[in-house]
mmCIF file of C-alpha atoms in Angstrom:
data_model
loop_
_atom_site.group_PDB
_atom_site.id
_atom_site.type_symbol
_atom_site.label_atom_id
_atom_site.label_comp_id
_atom_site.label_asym_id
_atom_site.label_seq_id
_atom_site.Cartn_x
_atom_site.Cartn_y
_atom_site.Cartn_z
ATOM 1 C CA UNK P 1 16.144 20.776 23.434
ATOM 2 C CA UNK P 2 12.965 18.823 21.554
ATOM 3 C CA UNK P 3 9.568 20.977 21.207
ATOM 4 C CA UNK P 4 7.083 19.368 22.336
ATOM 5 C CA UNK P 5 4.688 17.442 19.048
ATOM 6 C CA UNK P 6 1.809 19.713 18.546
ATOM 7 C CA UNK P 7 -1.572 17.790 18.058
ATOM 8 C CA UNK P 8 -5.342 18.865 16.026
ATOM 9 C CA UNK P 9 -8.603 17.677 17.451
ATOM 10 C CA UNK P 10 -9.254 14.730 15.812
ATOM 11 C CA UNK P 11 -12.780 14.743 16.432
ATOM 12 C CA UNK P 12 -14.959 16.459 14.095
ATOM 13 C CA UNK P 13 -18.156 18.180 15.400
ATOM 14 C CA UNK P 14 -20.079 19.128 12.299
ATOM 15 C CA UNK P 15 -19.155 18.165 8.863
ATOM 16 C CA UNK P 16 -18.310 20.463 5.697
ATOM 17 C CA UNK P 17 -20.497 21.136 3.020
ATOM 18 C CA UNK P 18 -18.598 18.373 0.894
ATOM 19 C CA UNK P 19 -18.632 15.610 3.454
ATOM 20 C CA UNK P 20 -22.450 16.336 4.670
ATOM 21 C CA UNK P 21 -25.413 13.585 3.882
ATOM 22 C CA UNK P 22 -26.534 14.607 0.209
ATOM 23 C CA UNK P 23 -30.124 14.133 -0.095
ATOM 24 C CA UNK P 24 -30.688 14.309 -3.622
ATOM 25 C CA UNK P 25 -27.744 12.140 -5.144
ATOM 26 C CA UNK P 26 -29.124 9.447 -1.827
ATOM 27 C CA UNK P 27 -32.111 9.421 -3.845
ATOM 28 C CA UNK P 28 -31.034 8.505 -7.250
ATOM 29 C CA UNK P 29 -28.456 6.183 -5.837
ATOM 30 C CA UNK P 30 -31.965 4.238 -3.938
ATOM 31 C CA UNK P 31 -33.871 4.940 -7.279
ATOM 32 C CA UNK P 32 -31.298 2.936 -9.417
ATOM 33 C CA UNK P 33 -31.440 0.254 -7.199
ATOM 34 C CA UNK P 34 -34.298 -0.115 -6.658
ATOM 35 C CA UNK P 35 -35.078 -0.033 -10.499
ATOM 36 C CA UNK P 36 -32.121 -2.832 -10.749
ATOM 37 C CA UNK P 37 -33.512 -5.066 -8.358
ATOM 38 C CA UNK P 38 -37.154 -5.085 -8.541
ATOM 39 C CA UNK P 39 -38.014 -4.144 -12.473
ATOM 40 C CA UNK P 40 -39.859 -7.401 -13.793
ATOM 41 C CA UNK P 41 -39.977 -9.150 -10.534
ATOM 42 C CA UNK P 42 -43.448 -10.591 -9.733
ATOM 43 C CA UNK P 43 -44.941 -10.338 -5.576
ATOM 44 C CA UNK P 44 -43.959 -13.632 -3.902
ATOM 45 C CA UNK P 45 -44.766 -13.750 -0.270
ATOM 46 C CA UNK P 46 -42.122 -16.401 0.291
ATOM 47 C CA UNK P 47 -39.651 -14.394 -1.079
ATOM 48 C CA UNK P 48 -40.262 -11.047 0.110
ATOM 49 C CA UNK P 49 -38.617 -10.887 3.707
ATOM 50 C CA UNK P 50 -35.044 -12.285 1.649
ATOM 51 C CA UNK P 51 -35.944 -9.747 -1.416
ATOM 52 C CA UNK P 52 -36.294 -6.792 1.071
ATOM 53 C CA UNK P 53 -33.160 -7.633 2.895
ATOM 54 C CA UNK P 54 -31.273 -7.587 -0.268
ATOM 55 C CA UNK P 55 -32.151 -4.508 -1.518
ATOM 56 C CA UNK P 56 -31.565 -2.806 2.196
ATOM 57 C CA UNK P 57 -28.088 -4.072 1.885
ATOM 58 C CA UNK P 58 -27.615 -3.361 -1.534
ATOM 59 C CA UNK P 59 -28.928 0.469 -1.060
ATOM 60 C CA UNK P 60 -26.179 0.535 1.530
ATOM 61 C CA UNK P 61 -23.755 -0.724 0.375
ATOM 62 C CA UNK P 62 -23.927 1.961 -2.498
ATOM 63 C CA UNK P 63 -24.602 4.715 -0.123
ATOM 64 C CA UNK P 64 -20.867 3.312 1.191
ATOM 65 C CA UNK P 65 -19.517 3.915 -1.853
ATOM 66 C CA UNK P 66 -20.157 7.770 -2.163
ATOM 67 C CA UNK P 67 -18.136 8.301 1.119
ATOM 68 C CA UNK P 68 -19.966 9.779 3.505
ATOM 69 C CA UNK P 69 -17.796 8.199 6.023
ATOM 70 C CA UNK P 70 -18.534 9.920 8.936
ATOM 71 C CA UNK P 71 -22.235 9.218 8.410
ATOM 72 C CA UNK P 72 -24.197 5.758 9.869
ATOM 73 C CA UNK P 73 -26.625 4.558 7.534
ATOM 74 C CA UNK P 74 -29.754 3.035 8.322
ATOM 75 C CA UNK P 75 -32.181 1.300 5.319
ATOM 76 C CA UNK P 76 -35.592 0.239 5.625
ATOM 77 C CA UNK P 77 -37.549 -1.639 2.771
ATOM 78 C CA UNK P 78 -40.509 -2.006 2.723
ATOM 79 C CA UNK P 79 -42.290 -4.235 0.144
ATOM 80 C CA UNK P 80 -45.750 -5.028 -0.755
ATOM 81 C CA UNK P 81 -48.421 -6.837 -2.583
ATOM 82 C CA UNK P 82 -50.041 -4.309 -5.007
ATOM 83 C CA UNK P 83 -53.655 -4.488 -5.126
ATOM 84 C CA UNK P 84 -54.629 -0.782 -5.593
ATOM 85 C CA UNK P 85 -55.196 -0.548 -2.281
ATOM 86 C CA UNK P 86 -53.373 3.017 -0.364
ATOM 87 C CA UNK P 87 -50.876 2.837 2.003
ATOM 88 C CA UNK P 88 -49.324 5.890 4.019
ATOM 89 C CA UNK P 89 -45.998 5.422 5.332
ATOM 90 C CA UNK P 90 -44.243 8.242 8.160
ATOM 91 C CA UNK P 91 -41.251 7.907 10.044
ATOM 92 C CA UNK P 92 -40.540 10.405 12.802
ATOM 93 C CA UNK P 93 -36.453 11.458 14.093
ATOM 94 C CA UNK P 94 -34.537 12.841 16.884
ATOM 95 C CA UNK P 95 -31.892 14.132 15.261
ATOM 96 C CA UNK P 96 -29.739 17.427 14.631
ATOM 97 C CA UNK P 97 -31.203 18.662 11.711
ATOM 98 C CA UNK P 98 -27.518 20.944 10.822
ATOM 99 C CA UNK P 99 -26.038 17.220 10.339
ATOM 100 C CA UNK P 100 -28.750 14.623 9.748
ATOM 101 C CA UNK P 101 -30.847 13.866 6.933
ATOM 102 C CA UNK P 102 -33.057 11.660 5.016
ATOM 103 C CA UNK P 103 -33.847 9.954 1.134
ATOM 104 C CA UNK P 104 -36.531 8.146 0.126
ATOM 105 C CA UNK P 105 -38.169 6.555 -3.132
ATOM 106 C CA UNK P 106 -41.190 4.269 -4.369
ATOM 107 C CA UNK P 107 -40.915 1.899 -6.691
ATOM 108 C CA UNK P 108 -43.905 -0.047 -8.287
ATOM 109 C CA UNK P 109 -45.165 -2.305 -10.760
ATOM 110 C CA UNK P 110 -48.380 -4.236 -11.793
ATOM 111 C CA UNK P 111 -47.633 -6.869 -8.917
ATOM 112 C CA UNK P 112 -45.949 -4.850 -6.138
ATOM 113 C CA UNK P 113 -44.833 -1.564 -4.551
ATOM 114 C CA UNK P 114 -41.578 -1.054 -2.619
ATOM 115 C CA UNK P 115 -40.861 1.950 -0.310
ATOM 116 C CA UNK P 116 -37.029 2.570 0.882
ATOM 117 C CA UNK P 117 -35.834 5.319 3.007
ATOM 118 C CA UNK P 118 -32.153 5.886 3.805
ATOM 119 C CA UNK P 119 -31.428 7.469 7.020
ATOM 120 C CA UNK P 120 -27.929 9.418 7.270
ATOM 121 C CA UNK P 121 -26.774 10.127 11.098
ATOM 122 C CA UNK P 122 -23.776 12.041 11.717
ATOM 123 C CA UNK P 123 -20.691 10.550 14.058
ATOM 124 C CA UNK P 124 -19.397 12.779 16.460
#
């Protein structure tokens, strides 16, 4: 007589400690890139919308690589002319705060300032 297979959950409701969204190493993964991709460049409206896209996907792309797999990523760049002007950014989430998190850096130089925020939201 066969026993019958026995099966786990696969579904995982909250992540361990290892697997969760890791603000601070988010943050020097965005600062790195963001050093890469934007020290010496000058502020070139032509070229800003394809700049910005390219560091969104480059920031994610790297976030990939640290394997939070469970996690969906979601990059915004900003990038603007700097002309000593202020600018306040804010970005508001309904999330679960146990699973969910946020990283974000500035980056600037004589000609412009870039803001990038990477938002980590846990699968169920």
């Amino acid at each position: 007589m066969e026993e019958p297979d026995t099966m786990e959950n696969t579904y995982i409701i909250r992540p361990n400690y290892q697997h969760k969204f890791k603000v601070g190493v988010a943050k020097e993964c965005i600062r790195e890139v963001l050093k890469e991709e934007l020290t010496g460049k000058q502020y070139n409206s032509q070229q800003i919308s394809t700049l910005s896209r390219s560091v969104a996907d480059c920031i994610k792309d790297k976030l990939k690589e640290l394997g939070f797999d469970r996690y969906k990523l979601v990059v915004q760049v900003v990038i603007g002319e700097q002309r000593g002007e202020g600018v306040k950014m804010a970005a508001r989430c309904f999330w679960d705060a146990d699973t969910d998190n946020y990283a974000q850096d500035v980056f600037m130089n004589d000609s412009l300032f870039c803001v990038a925020a990477a938002f980590g939201c846990f699968y169920y």
